[in-house]
Coordinates of C-alpha atoms in Angstrom, one line a residue:
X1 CA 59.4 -1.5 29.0
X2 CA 58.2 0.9 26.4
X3 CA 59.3 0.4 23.2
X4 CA 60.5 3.4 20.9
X5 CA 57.8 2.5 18.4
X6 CA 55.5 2.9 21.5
X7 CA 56.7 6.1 22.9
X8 CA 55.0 9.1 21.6
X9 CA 56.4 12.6 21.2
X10 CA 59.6 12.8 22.1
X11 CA 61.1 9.7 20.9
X12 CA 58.9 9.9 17.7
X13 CA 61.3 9.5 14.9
X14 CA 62.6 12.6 13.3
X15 CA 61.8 13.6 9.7
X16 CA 64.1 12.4 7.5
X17 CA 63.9 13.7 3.5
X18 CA 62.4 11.7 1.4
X19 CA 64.6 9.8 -1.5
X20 CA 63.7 11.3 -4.7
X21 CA 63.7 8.6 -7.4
X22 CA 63.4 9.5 -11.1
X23 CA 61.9 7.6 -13.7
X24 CA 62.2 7.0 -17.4
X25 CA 61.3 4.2 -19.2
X26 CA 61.8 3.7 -22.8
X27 CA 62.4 1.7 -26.3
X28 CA 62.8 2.7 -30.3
X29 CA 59.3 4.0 -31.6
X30 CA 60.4 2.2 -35.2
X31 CA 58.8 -0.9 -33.6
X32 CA 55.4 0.7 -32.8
X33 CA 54.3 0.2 -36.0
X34 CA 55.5 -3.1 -36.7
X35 CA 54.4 -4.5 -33.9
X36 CA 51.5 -3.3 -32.7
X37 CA 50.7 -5.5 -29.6
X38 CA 54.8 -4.4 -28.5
X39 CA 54.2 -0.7 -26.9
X40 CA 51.3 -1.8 -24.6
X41 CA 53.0 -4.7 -23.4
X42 CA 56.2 -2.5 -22.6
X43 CA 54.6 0.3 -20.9
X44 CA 52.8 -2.2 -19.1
X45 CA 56.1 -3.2 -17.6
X46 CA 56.8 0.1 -17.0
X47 CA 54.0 0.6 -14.8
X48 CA 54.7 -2.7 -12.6
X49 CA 58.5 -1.2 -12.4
X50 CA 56.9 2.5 -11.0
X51 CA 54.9 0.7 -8.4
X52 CA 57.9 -1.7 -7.3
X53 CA 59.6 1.7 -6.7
X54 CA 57.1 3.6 -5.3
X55 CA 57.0 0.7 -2.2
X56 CA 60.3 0.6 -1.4
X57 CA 60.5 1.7 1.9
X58 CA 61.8 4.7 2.4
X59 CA 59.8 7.7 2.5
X60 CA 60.3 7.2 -1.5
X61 CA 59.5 10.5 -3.6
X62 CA 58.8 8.7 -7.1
X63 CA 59.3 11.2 -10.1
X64 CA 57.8 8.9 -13.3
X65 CA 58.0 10.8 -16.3
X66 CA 56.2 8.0 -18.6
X67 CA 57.8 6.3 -21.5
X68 CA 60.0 7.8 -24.0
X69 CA 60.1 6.7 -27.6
X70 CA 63.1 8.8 -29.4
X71 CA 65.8 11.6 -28.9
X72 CA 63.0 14.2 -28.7
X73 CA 61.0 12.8 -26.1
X74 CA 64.4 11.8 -24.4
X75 CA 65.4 15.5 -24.1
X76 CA 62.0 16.7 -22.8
X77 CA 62.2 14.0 -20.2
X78 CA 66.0 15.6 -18.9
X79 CA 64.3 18.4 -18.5
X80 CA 62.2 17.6 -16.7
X81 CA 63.9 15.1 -14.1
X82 CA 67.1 17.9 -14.3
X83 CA 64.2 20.4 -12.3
X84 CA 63.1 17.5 -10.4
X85 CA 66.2 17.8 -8.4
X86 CA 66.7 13.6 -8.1
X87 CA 68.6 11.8 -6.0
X88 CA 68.6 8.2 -8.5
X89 CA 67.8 8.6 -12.1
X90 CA 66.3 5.0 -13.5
X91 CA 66.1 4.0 -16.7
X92 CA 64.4 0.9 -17.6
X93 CA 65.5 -0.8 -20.3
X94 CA 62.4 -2.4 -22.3
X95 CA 63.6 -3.1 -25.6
X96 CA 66.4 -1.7 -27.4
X97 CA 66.4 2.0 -27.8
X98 CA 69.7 4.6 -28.5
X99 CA 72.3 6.1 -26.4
X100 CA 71.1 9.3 -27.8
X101 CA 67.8 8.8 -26.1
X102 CA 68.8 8.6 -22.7
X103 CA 72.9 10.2 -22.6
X104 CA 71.1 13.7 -21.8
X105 CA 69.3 12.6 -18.8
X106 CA 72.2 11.3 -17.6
X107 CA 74.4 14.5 -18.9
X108 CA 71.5 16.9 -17.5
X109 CA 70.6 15.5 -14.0
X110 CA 73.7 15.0 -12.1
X111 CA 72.0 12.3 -10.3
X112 CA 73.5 9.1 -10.7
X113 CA 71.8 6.9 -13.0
X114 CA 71.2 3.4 -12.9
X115 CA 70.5 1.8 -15.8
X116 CA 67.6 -1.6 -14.9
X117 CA 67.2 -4.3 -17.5
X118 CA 63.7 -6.6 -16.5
X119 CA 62.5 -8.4 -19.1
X120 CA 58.8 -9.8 -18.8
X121 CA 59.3 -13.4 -17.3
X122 CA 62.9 -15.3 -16.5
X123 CA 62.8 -16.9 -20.1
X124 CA 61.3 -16.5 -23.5
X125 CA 59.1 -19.3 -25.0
X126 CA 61.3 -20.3 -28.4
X127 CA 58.5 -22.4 -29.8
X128 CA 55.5 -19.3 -30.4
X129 CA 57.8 -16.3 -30.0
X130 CA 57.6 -14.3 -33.0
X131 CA 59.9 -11.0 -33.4
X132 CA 57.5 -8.6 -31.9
X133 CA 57.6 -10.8 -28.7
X134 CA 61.0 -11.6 -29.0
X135 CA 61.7 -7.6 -28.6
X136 CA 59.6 -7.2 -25.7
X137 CA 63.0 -9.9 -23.8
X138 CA 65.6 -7.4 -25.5
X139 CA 66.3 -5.1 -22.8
X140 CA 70.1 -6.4 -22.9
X141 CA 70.5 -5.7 -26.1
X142 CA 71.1 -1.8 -25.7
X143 CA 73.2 -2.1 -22.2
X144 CA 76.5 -2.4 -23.7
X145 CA 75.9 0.4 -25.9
X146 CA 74.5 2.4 -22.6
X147 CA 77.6 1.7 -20.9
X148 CA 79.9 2.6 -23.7
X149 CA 78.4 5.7 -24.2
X150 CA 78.4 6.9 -20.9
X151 CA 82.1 6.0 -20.6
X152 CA 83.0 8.0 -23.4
X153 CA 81.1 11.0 -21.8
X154 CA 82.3 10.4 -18.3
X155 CA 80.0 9.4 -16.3
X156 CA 79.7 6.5 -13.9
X157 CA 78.0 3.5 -15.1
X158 CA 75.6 1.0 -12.5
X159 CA 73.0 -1.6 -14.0
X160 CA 70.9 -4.2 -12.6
X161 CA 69.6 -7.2 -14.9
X162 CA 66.8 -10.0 -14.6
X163 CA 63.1 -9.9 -15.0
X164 CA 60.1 -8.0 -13.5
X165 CA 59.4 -10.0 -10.6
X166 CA 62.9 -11.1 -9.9
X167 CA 63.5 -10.6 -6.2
X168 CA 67.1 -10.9 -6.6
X169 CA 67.3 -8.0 -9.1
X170 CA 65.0 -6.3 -7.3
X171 CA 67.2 -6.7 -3.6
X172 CA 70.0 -5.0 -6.1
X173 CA 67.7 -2.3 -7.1
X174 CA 66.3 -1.2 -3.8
X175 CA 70.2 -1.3 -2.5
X176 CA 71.2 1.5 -5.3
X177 CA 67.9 3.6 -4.3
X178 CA 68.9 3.0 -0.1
X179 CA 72.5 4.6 -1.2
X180 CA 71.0 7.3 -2.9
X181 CA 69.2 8.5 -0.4
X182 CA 72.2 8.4 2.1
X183 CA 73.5 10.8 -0.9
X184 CA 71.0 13.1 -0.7
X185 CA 70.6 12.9 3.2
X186 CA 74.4 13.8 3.0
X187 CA 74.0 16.1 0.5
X188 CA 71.2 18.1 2.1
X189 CA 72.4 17.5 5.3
X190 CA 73.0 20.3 8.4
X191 CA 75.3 18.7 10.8
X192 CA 76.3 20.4 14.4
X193 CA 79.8 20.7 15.8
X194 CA 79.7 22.1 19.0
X195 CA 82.6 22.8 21.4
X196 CA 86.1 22.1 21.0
X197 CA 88.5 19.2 19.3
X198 CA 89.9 16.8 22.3
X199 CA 93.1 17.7 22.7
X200 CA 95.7 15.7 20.9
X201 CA 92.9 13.4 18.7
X202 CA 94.8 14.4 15.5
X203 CA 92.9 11.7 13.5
X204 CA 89.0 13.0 14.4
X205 CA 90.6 16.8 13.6
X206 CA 88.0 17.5 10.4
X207 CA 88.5 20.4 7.6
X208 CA 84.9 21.5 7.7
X209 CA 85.2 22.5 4.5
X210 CA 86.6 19.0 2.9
X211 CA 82.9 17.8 4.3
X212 CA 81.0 20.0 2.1
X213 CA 83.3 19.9 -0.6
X214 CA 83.4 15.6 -0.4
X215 CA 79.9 14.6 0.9
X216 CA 77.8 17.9 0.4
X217 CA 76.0 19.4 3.5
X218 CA 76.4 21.8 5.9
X219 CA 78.6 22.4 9.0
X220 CA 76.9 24.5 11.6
X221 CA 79.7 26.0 14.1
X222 CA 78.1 26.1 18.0
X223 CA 78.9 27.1 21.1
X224 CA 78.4 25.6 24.6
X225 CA 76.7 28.5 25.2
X226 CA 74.2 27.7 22.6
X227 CA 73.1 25.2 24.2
X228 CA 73.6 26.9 27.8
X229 CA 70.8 29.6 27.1
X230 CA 68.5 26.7 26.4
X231 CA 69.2 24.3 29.3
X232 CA 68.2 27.3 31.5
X233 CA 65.0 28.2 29.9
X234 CA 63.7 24.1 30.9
X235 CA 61.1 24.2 33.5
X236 CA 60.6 21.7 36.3
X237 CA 57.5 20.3 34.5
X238 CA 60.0 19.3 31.4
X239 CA 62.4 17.9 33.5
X240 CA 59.6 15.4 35.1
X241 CA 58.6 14.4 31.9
X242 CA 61.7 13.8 30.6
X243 CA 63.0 11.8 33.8
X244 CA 59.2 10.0 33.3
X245 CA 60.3 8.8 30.2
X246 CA 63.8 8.1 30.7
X247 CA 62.3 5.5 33.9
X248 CA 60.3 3.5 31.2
X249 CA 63.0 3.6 28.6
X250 CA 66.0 2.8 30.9
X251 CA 66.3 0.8 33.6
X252 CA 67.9 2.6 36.5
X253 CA 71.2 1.7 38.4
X254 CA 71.5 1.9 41.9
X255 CA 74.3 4.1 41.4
X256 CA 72.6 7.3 39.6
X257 CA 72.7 10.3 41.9
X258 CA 69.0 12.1 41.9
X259 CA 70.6 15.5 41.4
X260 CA 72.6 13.8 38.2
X261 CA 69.6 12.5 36.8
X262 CA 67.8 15.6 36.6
X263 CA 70.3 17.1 35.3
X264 CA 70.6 15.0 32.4
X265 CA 67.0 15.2 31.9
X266 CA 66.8 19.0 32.1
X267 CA 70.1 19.0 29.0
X268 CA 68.0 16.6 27.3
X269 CA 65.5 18.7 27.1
X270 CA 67.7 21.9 26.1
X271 CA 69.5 19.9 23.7
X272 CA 66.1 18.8 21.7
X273 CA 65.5 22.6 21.4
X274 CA 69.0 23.3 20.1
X275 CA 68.6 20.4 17.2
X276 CA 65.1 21.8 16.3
X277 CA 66.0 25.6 16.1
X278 CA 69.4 24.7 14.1
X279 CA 67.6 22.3 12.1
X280 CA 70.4 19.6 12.4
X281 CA 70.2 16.5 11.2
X282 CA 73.3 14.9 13.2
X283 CA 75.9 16.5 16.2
X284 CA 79.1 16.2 17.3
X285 CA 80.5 17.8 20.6
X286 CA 83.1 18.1 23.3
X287 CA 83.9 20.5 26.1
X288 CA 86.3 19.7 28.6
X289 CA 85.8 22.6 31.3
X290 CA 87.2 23.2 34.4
X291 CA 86.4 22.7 38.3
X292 CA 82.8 21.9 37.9
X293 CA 81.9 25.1 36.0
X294 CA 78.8 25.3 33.6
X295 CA 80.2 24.2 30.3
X296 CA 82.1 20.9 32.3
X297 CA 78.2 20.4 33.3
X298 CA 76.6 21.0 30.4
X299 CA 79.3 18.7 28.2
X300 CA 79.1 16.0 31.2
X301 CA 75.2 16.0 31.3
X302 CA 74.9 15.2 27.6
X303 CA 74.7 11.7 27.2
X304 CA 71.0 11.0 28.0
X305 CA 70.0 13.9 25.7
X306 CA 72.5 12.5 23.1
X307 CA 70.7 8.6 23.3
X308 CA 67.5 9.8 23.0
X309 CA 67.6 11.6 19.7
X310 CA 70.4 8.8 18.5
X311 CA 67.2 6.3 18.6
X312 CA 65.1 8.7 17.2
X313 CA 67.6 9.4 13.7
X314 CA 69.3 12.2 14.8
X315 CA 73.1 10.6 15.5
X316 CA 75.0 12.4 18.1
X317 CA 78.7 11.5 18.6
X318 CA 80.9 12.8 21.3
X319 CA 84.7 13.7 21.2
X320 CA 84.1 16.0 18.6
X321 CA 84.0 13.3 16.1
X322 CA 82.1 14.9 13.4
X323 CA 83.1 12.0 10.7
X324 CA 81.7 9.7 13.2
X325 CA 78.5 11.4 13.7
X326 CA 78.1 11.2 10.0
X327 CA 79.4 7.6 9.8
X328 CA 76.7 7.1 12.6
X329 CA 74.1 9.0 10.0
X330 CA 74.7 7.0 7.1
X331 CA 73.9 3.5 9.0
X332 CA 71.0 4.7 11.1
X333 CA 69.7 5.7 6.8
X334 CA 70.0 2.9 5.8
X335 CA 68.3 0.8 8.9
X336 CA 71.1 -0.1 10.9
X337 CA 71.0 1.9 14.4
X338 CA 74.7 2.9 14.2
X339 CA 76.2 3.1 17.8
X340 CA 78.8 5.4 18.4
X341 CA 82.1 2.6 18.9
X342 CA 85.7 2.2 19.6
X343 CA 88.0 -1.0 20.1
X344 CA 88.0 -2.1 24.6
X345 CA 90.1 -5.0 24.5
X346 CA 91.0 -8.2 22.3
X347 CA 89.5 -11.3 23.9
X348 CA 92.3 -14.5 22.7
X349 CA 90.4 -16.9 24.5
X350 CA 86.7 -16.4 23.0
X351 CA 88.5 -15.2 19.7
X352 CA 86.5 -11.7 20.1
X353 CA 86.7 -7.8 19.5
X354 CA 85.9 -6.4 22.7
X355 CA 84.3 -2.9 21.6
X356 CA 82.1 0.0 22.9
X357 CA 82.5 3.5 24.0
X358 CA 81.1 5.4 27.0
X359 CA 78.4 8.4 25.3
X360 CA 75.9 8.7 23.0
X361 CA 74.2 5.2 22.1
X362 CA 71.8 3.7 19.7
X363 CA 68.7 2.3 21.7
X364 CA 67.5 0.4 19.0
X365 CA 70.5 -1.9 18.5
X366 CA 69.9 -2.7 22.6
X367 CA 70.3 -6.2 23.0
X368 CA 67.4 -5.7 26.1
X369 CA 66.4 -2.9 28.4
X370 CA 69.5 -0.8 28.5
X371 CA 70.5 0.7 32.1
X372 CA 71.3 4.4 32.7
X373 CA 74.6 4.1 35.7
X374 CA 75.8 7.1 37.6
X375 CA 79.5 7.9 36.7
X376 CA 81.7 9.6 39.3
X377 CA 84.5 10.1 37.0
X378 CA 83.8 9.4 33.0
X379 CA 87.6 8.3 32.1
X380 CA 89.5 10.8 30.2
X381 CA 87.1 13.6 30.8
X382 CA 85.9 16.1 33.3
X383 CA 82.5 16.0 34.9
X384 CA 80.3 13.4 36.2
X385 CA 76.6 12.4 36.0
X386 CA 74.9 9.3 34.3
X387 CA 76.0 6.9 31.4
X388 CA 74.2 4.6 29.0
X389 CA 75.0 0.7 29.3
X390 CA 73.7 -1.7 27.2
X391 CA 75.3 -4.5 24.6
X392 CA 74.5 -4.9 21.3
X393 CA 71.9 -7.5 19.8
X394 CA 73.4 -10.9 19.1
X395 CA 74.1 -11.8 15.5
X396 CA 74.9 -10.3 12.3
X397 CA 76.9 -6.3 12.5
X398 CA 78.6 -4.3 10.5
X399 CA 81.2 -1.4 10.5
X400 CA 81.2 1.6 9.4
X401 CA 83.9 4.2 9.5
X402 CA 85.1 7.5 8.2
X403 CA 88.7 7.8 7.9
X404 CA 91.1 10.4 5.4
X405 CA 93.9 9.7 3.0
X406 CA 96.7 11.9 3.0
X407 CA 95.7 14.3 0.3
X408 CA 92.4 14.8 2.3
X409 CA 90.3 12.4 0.3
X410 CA 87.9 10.3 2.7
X411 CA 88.1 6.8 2.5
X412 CA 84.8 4.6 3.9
X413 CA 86.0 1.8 5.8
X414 CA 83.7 -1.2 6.6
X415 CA 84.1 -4.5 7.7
X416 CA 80.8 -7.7 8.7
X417 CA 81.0 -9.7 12.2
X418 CA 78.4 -10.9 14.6
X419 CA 78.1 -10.3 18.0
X420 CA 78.1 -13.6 20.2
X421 CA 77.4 -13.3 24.6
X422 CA 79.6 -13.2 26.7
X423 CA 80.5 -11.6 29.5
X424 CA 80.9 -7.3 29.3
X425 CA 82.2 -4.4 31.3
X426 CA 79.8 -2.8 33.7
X427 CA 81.0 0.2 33.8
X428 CA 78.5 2.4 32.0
X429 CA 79.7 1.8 28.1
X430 CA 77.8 0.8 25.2
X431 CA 79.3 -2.7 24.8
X432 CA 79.7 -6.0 22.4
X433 CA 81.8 -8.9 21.4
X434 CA 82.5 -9.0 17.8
X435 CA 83.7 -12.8 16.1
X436 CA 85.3 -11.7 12.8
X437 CA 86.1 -15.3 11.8
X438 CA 89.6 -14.7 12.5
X439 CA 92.4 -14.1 15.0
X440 CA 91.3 -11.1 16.6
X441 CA 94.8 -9.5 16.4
X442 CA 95.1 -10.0 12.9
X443 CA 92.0 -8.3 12.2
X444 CA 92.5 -5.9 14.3
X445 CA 96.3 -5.0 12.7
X446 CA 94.4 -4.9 9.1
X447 CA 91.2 -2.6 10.8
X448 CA 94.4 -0.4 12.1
X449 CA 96.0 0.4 9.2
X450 CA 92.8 0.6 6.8
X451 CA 92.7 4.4 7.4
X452 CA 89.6 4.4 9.8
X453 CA 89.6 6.7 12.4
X454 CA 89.7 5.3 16.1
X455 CA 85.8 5.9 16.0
X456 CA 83.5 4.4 14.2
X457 CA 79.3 3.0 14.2
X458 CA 78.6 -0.4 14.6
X459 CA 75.2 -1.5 13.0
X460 CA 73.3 -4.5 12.9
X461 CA 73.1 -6.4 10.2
X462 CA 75.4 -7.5 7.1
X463 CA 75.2 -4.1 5.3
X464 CA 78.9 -4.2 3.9
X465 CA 77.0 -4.5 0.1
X466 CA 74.6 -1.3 1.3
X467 CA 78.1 0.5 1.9
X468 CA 80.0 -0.1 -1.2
X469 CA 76.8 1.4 -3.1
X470 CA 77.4 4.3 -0.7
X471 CA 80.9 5.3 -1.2
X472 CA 80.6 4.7 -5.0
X473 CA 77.3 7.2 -5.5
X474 CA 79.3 9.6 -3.2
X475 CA 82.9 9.3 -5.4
X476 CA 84.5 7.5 -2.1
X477 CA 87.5 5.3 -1.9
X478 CA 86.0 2.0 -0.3
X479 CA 87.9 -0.8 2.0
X480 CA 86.1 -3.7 3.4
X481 CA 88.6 -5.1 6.1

């Protein structure tokens, strides 16, 4: 099998934008003088934290604007990171330094700003310290007055403490810079809805306005037919290619109709075209249709189309789930597939979460060469055509929904399992069985009523910790069942 890292071109993983990371770092320029050897041991410091930051992997746009010594070089640093347009402001701590030196970078941005405290080694040496080395370890000293300040002024307050080569402040660090760039892929965002709402699934019904207004972005409105005019424009040659492809990605099932498959290639094709001349970064859809026409087709022959540019970062979600599609979004940022997912059955015996959903799938979470099955009837829906099957890696996963309060507000609901084997549906569904650590109807019951929708992405790995930095860089109400 060809691996997506392998396959060139059209699986080649779409551009995502880059995180951009402001920083500052800073301490009182009353010490300079004092102590002379102080400043050159700080800034060195501040150059080990710049390339830290520049290598977390990302892409990572690093905005350093050097060290800062007082109020005046404080404001011409907001200045500069406010036209910077960041995503994270950081401000390293070195030594003590005032509010007043780094409140208007904070007031000026509107980036969130997280406030890191590394002093030079994990301890100082008591018996040679003098004060001038002493002060180079006194990066906690001005945190509290930090935080107070910013209270007072209203703005949110985040900080990471340790020392400069501390991996566990550094795993803390690189989390708050992961969640700011889900911010700013939310914030920049241009997300697809395309079709109509399934008829009677009140809970994925979405104000579009309540997403720009919540998570920033925008909603672009399409038709069928959008798609429709590029479908017919694919030439035999494309659709080939695509089913060429689609043979060393997938293995094939016995049961996929020839005339189905290329089919499915040919919208796959089409529906690459619409996502590059919209520019859309994720897509939701639905069509129901009627007696075989072109738009029952069209929304039946999706699926294939729909996995491909899954795997390649651009999350598509069907059922007109645009919450989904975004919940999908924020774990394929931050490195966790994100499969589109809803509960199949409660297993009492194996004490599992049966789950999966029929559509769009993330290839990469695949627990081996997933299989493409002809469908004669896709349950609850019109049309026929071909289906994506796989289960979902053994081990570590994690939850991730999108669900709305009552007064509109979104609320991100996650909750950490691991998959274990078993045996699975074959009936052409993304698939897995979820161990909790708990009675599977209990969870379920408190997953039920935490406000998620009956979508959600599952994602591999323990990312619960990712998520929580998420919803609190975004203003989001956070439940971890």
């Amino acid at each position: 099998m060809t691996s997506l890292a392998e396959t060139p071109a059209v699986l080649t993983r779409a551009a995502v934008r880059p995180t951009k990371v402001g920083l500052v770092a800073g301490g009182l320029g009353a010490y300079w003088p004092q102590f002379p050897d102080l400043l050159p041991q700080l800034q060195r410091s501040a150059a080990r934290v710049s390339e830290r930051l520049g290598a977390i992997e990302g892409p990572i746009e690093l905005v350093d604007v050097g060290f800062i010594s007082d109020a005046q070089e404080g404001a011409v640093a907001a200045e500069r990171l406010r036209q910077a347009g960041c995503d994270l402001i950081v401000g390293f701590l070195t030594t003590y330094m005032t509010a007043t030196m780094l409140l208007p970078i904070a007031q000026r941005s509107g980036a969130p700003v997280l406030l890191i405290n590394l002093q030079p080694t994990e301890k100082m040496d008591h018996a040679t310290f003098d004060t001038g080395a002493w002060l180079a370890y006194c990066g906690a000293c001005p945190l509290p007055e930090m935080a107070n300040a910013f209270e007072r002024a209203g703005i949110s307050f985040r900080s990471v403490s340790g020392y400069l080569e501390d991996e566990r402040a550094w795993q803390r660090i690189e989390r708050w810079v992961r969640a700011a760039g889900v911010r700013g892929g939310l914030r920049h965002g241009r997300h697809g809805l395309m079709g109509h709402l399934y008829p009677g699934m009140l809970d994925v019904s979405t104000d579009l306005t309540s997403v720009s207004t919540q998570l920033g972005g925008h909603v672009e409105v399409l038709e069928l037919d959008d798609l429709r005019v590029r479908v017919e424009r694919v030439t035999e040659s494309e659709v080939d290619e695509r089913k060429a492809l689609a043979r060393e990605l997938f293995e094939l099932d016995d049961s996929v109709d020839e005339d189905d498959f290329s089919w499915g290639a040919k919208v796959s094709v089409g529906l690459d075209r619409l996502i590059d001349d919209f520019e859309l970064d994720s897509l939701a859809y639905y069509h129901r249709g009627l007696d075989g026409e072109q738009h029952e087709r069209l929304g039946a022959g999706l699926i294939l189309g729909a996995s491909l540019l899954t795997a390649r970062g651009v999350p598509v979600a069907g059922e007109y789930e645009l919450r989904n599609s975004l919940a999908m979004l924020i774990m394929d940022r931050l490195g966790a597939g994100g499969s589109f997912t809803e509960f199949q059955a409660l297993n009492f015996a194996d004490d599992v979460v049966e789950m999966g959903h029929d559509g769009p799938a993330h290839l990469a979470i695949s627990a081996s060469r997933p299989l493409l099955r002809g469908l004669g009837t896709y349950h609850g829906k019109r049309g026929w055509g071909v289906s994506v099957e796989f289960d979902v890696k053994p081990g570590p996963v994690t939850l991730c929904g999108l669900g709305q309060r009552r007064d509109g507000r979104y609320v991100l609901v996650t909750s950490e399992g691991t998959v274990v084997p078993g045996p699975l549906l074959r009936i052409g569904n993304t698939t897995s069985r979820v161990d909790f650590g708990e009675d599977p109807g209990e969870w379920t019951d408190r997953w039920s009523a935490s406000g998620v929708d009956h979508h959600w992405a599952l994602g591999t790995g323990h990312r619960a910790a990712d998520l929580a930095a998420v919803a609190e860089l975004m203003n989001l109400e956070f439940v971890r069942v």
